[in-house]
Coordinates of C-alpha atoms in Angstrom, one line a residue:
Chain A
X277 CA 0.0 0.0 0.0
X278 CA 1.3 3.4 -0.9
X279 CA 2.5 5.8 2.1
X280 CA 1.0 8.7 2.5
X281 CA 1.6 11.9 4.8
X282 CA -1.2 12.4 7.3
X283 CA -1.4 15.6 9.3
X284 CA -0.6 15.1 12.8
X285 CA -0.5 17.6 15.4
X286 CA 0.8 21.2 15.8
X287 CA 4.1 21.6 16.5
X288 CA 3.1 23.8 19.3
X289 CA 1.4 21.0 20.4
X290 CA 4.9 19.1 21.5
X291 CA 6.8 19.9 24.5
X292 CA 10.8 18.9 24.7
X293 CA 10.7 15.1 25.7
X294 CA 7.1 14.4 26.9
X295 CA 5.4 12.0 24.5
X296 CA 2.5 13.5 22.5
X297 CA -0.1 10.6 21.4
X298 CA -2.2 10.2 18.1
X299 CA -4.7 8.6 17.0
X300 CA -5.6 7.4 13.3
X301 CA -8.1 5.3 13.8
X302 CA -6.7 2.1 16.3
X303 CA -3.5 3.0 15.5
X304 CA -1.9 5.0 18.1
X305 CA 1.6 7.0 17.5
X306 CA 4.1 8.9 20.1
X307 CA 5.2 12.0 18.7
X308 CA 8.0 13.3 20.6
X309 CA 10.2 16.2 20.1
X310 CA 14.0 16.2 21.0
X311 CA 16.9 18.7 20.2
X312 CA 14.7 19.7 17.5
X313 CA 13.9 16.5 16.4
X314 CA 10.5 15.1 16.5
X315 CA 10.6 11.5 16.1
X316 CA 7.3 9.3 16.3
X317 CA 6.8 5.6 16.7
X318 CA 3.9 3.6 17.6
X319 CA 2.4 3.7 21.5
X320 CA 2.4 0.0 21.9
X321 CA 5.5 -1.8 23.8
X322 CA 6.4 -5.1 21.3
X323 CA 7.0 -6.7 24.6
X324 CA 3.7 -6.9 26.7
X325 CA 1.5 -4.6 24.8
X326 CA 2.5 -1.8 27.2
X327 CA 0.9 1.6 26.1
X328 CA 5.2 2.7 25.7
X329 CA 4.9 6.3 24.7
X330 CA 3.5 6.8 28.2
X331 CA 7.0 6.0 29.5
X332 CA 10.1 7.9 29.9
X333 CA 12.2 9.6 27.5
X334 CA 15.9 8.8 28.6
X335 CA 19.4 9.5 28.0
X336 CA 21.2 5.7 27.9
X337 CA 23.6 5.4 30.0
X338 CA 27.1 4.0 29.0
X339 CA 29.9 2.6 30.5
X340 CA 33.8 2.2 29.3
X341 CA 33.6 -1.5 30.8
X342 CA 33.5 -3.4 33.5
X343 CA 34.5 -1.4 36.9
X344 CA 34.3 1.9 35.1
X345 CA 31.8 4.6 36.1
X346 CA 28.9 4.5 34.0
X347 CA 27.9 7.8 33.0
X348 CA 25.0 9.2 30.6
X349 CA 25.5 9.7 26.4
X350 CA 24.8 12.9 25.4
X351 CA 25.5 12.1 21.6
X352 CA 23.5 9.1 20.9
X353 CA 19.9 9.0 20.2
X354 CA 17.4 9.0 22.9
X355 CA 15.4 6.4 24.3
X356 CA 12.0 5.6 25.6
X357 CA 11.6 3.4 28.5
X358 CA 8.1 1.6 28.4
X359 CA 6.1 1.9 31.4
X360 CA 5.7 -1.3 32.4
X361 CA 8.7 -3.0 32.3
X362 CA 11.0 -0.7 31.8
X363 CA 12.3 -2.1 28.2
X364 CA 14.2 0.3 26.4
X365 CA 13.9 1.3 22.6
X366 CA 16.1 3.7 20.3
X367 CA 13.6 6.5 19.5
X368 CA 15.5 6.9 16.0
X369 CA 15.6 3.1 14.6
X370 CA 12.5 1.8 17.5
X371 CA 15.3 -1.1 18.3
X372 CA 15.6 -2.5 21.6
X373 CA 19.0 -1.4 23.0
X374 CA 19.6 -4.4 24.7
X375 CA 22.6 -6.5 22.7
X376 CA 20.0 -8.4 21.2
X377 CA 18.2 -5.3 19.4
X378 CA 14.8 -7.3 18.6
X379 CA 11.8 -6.8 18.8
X380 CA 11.6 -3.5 17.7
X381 CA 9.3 -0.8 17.5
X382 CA 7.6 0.7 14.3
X383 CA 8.8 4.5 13.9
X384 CA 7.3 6.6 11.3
X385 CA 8.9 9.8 9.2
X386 CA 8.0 13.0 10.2
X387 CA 8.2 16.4 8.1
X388 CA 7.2 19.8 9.3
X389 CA 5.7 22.1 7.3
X390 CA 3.9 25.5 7.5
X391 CA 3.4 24.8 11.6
X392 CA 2.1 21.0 11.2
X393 CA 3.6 17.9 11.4
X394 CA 3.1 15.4 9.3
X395 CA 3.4 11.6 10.1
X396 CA 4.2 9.2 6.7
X397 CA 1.9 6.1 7.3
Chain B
X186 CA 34.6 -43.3 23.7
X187 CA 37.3 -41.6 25.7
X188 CA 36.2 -40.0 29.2
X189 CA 37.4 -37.1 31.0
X190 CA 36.3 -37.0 34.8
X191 CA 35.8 -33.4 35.9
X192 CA 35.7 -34.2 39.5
X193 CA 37.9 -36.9 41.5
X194 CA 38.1 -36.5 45.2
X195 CA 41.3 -38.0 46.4
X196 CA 42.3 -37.9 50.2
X197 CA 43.3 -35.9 52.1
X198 CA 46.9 -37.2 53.5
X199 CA 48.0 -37.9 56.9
X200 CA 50.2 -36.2 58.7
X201 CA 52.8 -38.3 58.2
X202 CA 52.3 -37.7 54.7
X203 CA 52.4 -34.4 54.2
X204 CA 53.6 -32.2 57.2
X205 CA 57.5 -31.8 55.4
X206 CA 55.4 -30.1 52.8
X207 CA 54.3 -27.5 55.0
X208 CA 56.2 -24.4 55.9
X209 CA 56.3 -23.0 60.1
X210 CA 55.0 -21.9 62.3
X211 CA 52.4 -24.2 60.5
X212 CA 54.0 -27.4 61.0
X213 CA 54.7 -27.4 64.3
X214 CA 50.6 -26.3 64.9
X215 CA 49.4 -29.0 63.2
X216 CA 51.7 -31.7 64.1
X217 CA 50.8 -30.9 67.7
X218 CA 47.1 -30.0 67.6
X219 CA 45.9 -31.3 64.4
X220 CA 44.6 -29.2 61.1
X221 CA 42.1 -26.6 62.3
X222 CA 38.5 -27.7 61.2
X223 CA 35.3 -25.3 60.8
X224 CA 32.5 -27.6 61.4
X225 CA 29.0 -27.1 60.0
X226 CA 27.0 -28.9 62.4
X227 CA 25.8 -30.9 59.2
X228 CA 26.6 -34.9 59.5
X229 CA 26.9 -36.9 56.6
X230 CA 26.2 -40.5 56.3
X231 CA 29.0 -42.5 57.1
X232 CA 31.8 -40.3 56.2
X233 CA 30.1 -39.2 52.6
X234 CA 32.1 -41.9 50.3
X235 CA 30.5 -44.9 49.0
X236 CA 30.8 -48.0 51.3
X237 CA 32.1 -50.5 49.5
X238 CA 35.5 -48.6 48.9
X239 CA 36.2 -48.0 53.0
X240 CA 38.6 -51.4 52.7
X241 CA 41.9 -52.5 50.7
X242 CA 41.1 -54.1 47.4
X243 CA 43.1 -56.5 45.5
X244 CA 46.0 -55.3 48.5
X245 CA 45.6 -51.2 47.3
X246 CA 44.5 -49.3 50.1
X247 CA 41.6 -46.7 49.3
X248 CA 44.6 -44.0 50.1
X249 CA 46.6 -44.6 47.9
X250 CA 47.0 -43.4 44.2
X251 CA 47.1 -46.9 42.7
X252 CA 43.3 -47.5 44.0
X253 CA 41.7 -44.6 42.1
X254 CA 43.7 -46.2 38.7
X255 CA 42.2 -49.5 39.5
X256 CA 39.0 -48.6 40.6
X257 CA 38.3 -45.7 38.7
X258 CA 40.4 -45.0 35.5
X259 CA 41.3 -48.7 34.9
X260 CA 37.1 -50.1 35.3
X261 CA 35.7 -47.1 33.5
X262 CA 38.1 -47.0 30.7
X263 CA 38.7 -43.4 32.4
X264 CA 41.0 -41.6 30.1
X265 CA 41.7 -38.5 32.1
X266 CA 40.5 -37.0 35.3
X267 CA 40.5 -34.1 37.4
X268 CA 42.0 -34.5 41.1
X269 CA 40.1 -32.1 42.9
X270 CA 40.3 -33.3 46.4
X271 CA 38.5 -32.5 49.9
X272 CA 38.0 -29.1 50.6
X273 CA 37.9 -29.5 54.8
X274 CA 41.4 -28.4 55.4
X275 CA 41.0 -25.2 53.8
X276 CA 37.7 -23.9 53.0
X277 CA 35.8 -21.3 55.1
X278 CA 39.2 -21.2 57.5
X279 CA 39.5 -17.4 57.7
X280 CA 42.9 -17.0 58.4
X281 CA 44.6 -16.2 54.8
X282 CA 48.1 -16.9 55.8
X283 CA 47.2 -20.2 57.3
X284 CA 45.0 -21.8 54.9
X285 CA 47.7 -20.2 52.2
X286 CA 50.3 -22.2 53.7
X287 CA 48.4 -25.3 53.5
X288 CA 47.1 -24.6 50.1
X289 CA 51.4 -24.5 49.0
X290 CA 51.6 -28.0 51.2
X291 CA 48.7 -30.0 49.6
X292 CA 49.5 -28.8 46.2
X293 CA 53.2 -30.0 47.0
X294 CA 52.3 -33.0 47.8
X295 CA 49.8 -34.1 45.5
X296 CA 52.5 -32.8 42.9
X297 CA 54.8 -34.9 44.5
X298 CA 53.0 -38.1 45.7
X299 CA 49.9 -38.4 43.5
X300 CA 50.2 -36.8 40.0
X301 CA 53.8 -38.9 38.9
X302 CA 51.9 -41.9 39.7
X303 CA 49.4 -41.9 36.8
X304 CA 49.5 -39.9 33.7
X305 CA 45.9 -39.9 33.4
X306 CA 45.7 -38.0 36.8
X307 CA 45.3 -33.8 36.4
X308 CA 45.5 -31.6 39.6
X309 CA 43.5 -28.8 40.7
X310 CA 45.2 -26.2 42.4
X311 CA 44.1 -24.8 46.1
X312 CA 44.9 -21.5 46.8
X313 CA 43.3 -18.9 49.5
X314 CA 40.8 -17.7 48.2
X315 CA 39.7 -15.4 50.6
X316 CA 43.2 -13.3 50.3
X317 CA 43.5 -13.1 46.3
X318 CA 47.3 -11.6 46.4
X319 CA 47.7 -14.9 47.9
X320 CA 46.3 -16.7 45.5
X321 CA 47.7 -15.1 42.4
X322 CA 50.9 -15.9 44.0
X323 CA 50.3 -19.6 44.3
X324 CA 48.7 -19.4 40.6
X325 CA 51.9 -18.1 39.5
X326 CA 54.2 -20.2 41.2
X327 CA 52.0 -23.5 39.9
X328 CA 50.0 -22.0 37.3
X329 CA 52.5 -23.4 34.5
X330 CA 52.8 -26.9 35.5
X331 CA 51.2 -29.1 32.7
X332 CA 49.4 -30.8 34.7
X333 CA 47.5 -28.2 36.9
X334 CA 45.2 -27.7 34.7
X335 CA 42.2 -25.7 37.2
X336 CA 42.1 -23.5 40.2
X337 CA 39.6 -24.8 43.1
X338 CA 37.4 -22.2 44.5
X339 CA 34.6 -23.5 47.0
X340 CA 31.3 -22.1 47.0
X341 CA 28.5 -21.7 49.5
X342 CA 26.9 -18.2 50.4
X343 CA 30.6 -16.8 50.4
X344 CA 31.7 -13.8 52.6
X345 CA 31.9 -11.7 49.4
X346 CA 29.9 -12.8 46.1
X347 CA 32.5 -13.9 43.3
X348 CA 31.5 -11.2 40.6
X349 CA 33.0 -8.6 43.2
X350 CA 36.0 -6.7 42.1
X351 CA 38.0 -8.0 45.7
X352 CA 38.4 -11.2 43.5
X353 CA 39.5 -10.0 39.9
X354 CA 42.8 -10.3 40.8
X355 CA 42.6 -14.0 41.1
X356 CA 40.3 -14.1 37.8
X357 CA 43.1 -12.5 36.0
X358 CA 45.9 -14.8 37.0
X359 CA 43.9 -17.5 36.3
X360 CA 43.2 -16.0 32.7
X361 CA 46.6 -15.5 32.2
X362 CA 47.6 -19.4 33.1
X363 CA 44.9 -20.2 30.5
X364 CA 43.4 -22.1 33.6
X365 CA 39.9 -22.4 34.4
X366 CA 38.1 -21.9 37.8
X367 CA 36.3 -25.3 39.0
X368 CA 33.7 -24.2 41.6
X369 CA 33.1 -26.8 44.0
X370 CA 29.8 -26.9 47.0
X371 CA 31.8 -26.6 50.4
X372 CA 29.4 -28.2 53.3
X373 CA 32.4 -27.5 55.9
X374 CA 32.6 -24.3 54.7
X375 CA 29.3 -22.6 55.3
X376 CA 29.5 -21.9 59.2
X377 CA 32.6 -19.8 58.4
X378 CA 30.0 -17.8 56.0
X379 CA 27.2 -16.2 55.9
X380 CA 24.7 -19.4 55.3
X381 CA 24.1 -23.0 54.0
X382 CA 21.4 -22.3 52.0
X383 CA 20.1 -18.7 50.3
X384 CA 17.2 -19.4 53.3
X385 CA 19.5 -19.0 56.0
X386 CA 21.2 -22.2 58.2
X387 CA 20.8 -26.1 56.6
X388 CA 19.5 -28.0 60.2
X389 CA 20.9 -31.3 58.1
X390 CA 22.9 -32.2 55.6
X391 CA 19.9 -33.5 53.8
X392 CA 19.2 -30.0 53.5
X393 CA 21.8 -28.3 53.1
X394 CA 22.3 -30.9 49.9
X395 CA 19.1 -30.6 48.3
X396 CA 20.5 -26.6 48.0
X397 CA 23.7 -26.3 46.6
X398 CA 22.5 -25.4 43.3
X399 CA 20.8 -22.1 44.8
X400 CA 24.8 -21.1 45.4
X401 CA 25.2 -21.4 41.8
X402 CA 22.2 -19.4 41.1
X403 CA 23.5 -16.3 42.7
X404 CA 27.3 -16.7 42.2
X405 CA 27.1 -16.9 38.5
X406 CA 24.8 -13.6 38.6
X407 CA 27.2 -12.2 40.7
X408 CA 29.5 -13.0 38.0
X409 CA 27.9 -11.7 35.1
X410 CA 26.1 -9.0 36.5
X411 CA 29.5 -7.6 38.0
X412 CA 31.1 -7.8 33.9
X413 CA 34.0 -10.8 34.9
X414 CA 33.1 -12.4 31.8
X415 CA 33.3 -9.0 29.6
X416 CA 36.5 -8.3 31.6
X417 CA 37.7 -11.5 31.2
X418 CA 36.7 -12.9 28.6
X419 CA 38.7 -16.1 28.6
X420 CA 37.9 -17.5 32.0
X421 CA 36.3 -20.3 32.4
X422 CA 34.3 -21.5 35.1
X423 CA 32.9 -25.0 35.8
X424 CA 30.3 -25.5 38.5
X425 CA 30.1 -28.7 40.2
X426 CA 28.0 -30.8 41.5
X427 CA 25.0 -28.3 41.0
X428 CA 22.8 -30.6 38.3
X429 CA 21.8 -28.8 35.4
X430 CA 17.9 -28.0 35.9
X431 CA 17.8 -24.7 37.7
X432 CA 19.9 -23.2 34.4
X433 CA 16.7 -22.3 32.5
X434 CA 15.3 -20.4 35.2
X435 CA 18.2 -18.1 35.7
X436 CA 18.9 -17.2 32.2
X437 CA 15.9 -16.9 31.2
X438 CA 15.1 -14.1 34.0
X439 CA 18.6 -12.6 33.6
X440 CA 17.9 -11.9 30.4
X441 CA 14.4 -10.7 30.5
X442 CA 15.1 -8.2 33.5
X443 CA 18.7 -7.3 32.0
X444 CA 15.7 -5.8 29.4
X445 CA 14.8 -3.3 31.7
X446 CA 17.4 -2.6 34.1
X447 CA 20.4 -2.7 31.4
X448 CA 21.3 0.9 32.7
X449 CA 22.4 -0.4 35.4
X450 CA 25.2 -2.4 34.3
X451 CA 25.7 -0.9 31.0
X452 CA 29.2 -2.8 30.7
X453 CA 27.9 -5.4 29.3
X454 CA 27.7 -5.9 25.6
X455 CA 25.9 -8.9 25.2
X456 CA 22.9 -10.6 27.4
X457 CA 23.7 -12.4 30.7
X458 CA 23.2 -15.9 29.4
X459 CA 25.7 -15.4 26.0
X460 CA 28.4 -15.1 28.7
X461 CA 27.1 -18.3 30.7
X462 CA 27.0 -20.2 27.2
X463 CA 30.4 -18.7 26.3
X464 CA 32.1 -19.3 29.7
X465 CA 30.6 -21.5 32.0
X466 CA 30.2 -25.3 31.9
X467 CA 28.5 -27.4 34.3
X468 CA 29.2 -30.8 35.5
X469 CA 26.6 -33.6 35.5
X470 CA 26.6 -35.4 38.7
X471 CA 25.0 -35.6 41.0
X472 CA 22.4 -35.5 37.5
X473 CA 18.5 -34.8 38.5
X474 CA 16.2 -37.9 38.6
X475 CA 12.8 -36.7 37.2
X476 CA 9.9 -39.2 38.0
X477 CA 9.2 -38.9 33.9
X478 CA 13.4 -39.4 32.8
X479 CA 11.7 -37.1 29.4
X480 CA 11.9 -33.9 31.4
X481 CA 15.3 -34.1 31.8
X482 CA 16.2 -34.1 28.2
X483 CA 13.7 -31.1 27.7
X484 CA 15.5 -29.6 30.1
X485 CA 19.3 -30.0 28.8
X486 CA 18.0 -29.3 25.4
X487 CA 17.1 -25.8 27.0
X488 CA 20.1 -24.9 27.9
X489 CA 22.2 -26.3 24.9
X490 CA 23.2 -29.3 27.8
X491 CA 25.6 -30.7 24.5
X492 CA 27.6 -27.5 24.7
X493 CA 28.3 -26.9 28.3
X494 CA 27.6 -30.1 30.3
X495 CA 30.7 -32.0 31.4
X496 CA 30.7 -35.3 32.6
X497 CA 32.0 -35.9 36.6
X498 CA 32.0 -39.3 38.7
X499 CA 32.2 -37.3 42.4
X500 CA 34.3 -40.5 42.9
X501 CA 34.5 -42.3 45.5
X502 CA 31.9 -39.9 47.2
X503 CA 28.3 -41.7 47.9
X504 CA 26.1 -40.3 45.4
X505 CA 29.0 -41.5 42.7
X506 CA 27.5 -41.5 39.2
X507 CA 29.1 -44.3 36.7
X508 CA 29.7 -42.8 32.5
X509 CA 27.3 -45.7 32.0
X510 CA 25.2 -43.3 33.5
X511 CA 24.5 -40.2 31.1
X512 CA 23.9 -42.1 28.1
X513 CA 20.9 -44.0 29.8
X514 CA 20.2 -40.2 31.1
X515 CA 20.2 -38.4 28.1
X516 CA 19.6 -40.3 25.4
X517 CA 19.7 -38.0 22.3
X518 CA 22.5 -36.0 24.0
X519 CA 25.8 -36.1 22.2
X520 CA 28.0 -38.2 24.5
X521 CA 31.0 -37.2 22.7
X522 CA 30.9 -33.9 23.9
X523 CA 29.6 -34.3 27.1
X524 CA 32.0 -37.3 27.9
X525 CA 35.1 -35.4 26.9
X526 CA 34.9 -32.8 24.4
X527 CA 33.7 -30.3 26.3
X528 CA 36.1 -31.0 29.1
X529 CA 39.1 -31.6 26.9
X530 CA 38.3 -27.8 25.7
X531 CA 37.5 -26.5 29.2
X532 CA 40.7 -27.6 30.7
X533 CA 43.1 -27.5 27.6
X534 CA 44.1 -30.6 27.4
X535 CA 45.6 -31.9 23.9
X536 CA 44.4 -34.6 22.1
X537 CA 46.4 -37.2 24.1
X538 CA 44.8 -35.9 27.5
X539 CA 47.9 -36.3 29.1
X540 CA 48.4 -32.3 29.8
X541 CA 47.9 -29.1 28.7
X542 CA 48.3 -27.7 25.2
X543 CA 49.0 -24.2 26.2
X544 CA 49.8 -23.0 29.2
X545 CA 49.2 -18.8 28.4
X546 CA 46.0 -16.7 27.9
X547 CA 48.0 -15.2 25.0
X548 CA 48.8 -18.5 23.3
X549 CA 45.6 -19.1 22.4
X550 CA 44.5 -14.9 21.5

């Protein structure tokens, strides 16, 4: 089936790092906006069913190896952390960023234009 | 098929035996007021080794070398084996410079007395654990000999789990020797600890049996949890006399919570049970007895049992488990491996099993 864009919310609508939620039809999407960024993947955790985009956005946290001091990753994408169980997903690519990346989340592209975004479904 | 036995208890000596092997003010304690003992107020049945090898056979006492080649190598068509000996003299003694001074004296000796007498005889080495300077000491003064081919390390509820960083030192001379760790259950040891089962105090040794493999459970998360395996990654660490059943349970939750509370140990770069696959191998005795014997192939299927399970005969301790054994067991299991491939690997023993291939970590990089 042929994407299409479909008008989503305002962009005024989105606050730095707190999910925004969608609905087109039963399909739900998280809209969040980061660093300028507004990514968007669907609100519905691959693991349990979890509604996700009512978790967390978080920066992951890295570590230089065993008995280092972990410490947070500015530079790499964001995550959400799904309110449930607390899996975490790569707002960017909706992989899991455990070391086994699967199962991943849908994410959609987004475009702004004249004050709208748009989500391609 | 050749056999490798992955855990032989020898005895201890007698004083008479060993005590030139052991340096002062040692000596002179023991010679007058014997070794000092922890006791766990546990009694086992009849001394804990079978009962039909308490008396001389064929003229070979059950103390000396010569028996285990008759009894066990030369019956089982036993290719190679793993002298691990009897823990009591050492394990859960808290003072390090005592128990590392006997650690140096049995090693001697069993150097010495046992491991000339039969080529098909491997030694594990005891050091003090609880003092790893110590024991990186002893690892590098025996570490090399081709036929030390493990390090002992006795397990209960220890004083300090093993993935803390207090023992890394002894992980990474162990690493270096290319030799792996062979955990061991230590009844005598738990008073000296913090309990004999994750509960709290075994009131028997019935008990206290039945709960070894709970030990296991928490040690290797301590290990992997705590990195060892992504900071070592060549260790190797065989658990015995655990069984195999409870393995499912822990990876599987290890992994699924790992899911959620990966932030927390963001070290590691691959889920907890990759590292147990990679790194840790588990013996079979004393092997579960499921009232339907299916559930126990389900079960070692589960855990890829044909990659990590290692055969052991406990001999000549009671609940003794003959090679005959697995392949009635596990039916559709490859024996090959489990009867000595895996072990040959896990203890780096060449295709003659008569000692080690390579004796350095960076031999084999």
């Amino acid at each position: 089936m042929p994407k299409t864009w479909r008008e989503a919310c305002r962009v005024d609508d989105l606050t730095e790092d707190v999910p925004h939620i969608v609905a087109f039809d039963a399909l739900e999407i998280g809209l969040i906006k980061h660093r300028g960024t507004i990514y968007a993947l669907r609100n519905r955790c691959t693991h349990a069913g979890a509604p996700l985009c009512k978790g967390r956005i978080v920066t992951p946290i890295v570590s230089d190896g065993p008995g280092q001091r972990p410490r947070f990753d500015h530079d790499a994408p964001p995550a959400i952390s799904c309110p449930w169980h607390h899996w975490r997903f790569d707002l960017a690519t909706g992989r899991s960023l455990a070391p086994v990346p699967k199962p991943t989340v849908r994410t959609y592209e987004t475009k702004i234009d004249d004050g709208w975004v748009y989500l391609c479904l | 098929m050749q056999i490798i036995d992955c855990d032989i208890h020898q005895p201890n000596p007698t004083h008479e035996e060993w005590l030139e092997f052991l340096d002062e003010p040692y000596r002179t304690e023991v010679a007058r007021y014997g070794p000092r003992r922890v006791n766990s107020g546990l009694r086992f049945e009849e001394g804990g080794s079978r009962w039909d090898l308490q008396e001389p056979i064929n003229g070979i006492r059950p103390s000396e070398p010569a028996f285990y080649s008759t009894q066990l190598f030369d019956r089982y068509g036993i290719q190679a084996g793993l002298l691990s000996g009897n823990n009591g003299l050492v394990a859960g003694i808290p003072d390090p410079d005592y128990v590392e001074a006997l650690a140096r004296a049995l090693n001697d000796y069993y150097l010495e007395r046992w491991i000339p007498a039969d080529p098909r005889f491997n030694l594990s080495l005891r050091v003090a654990q609880q003092d790893p300077a110590e024991a990186v000491r002893e690892i590098d003064r025996l570490g090399d000999h081709p036929r030390v081919v493990s390090v002992s390390v006795f397990v209960t509820a220890n004083r300090i789990a093993f993935g803390e960083r207090f023992y890394w030192p002894l992980y990474e001379a162990a690493q270096r020797h290319n030799l792996p760790l062979h955990f061991h259950p230590s009844t005598t040891a738990v008073i000296a600890n913090a309990a004999s089962t994750a509960a709290g105090m075994a009131t028997t040794y019935l008990e206290s049996h039945v709960c070894l493999p709970q030990f296991y459970m928490a040690q290797v998360a301590s290990m992997v949890l705590n990195g060892v395996f992504e900071k070592f990654p060549r260790l190797r660490v065989g658990l015995i006399e655990g069984g195999i059943s409870w393995l499912p349970h822990l990876l599987w939750r290890m992994d699924s919570e790992f899911r959620g509370l990966r932030q927390q140990v963001p070290f590691l770069k691959r889920m907890p049970s990759e590292y147990v696959r990679s790194n840790v191998r588990l013996a079979t005795q004393p092997l579960e007895e499921p009232d339907n014997p299916k559930y126990l192939g389900q079960i070692f299927d589960m855990v890829g049992g044909d990659d990590i399970v290692m055969y052991a005969s406990d001999f000549p301790h009671w609940d003794f488990d003959e090679p005959d054994r697995i392949g009635r067991a596990l039916p559709g299991a490859d024996l090959d491996k489990i009867m000595h491939g895996n072990a040959a690997e896990f203890f780096n023993l060449g295709d003659d099993l008569t000692k080690r291939t390579t004796l350095h970590a960076q031999d084999v990089a």
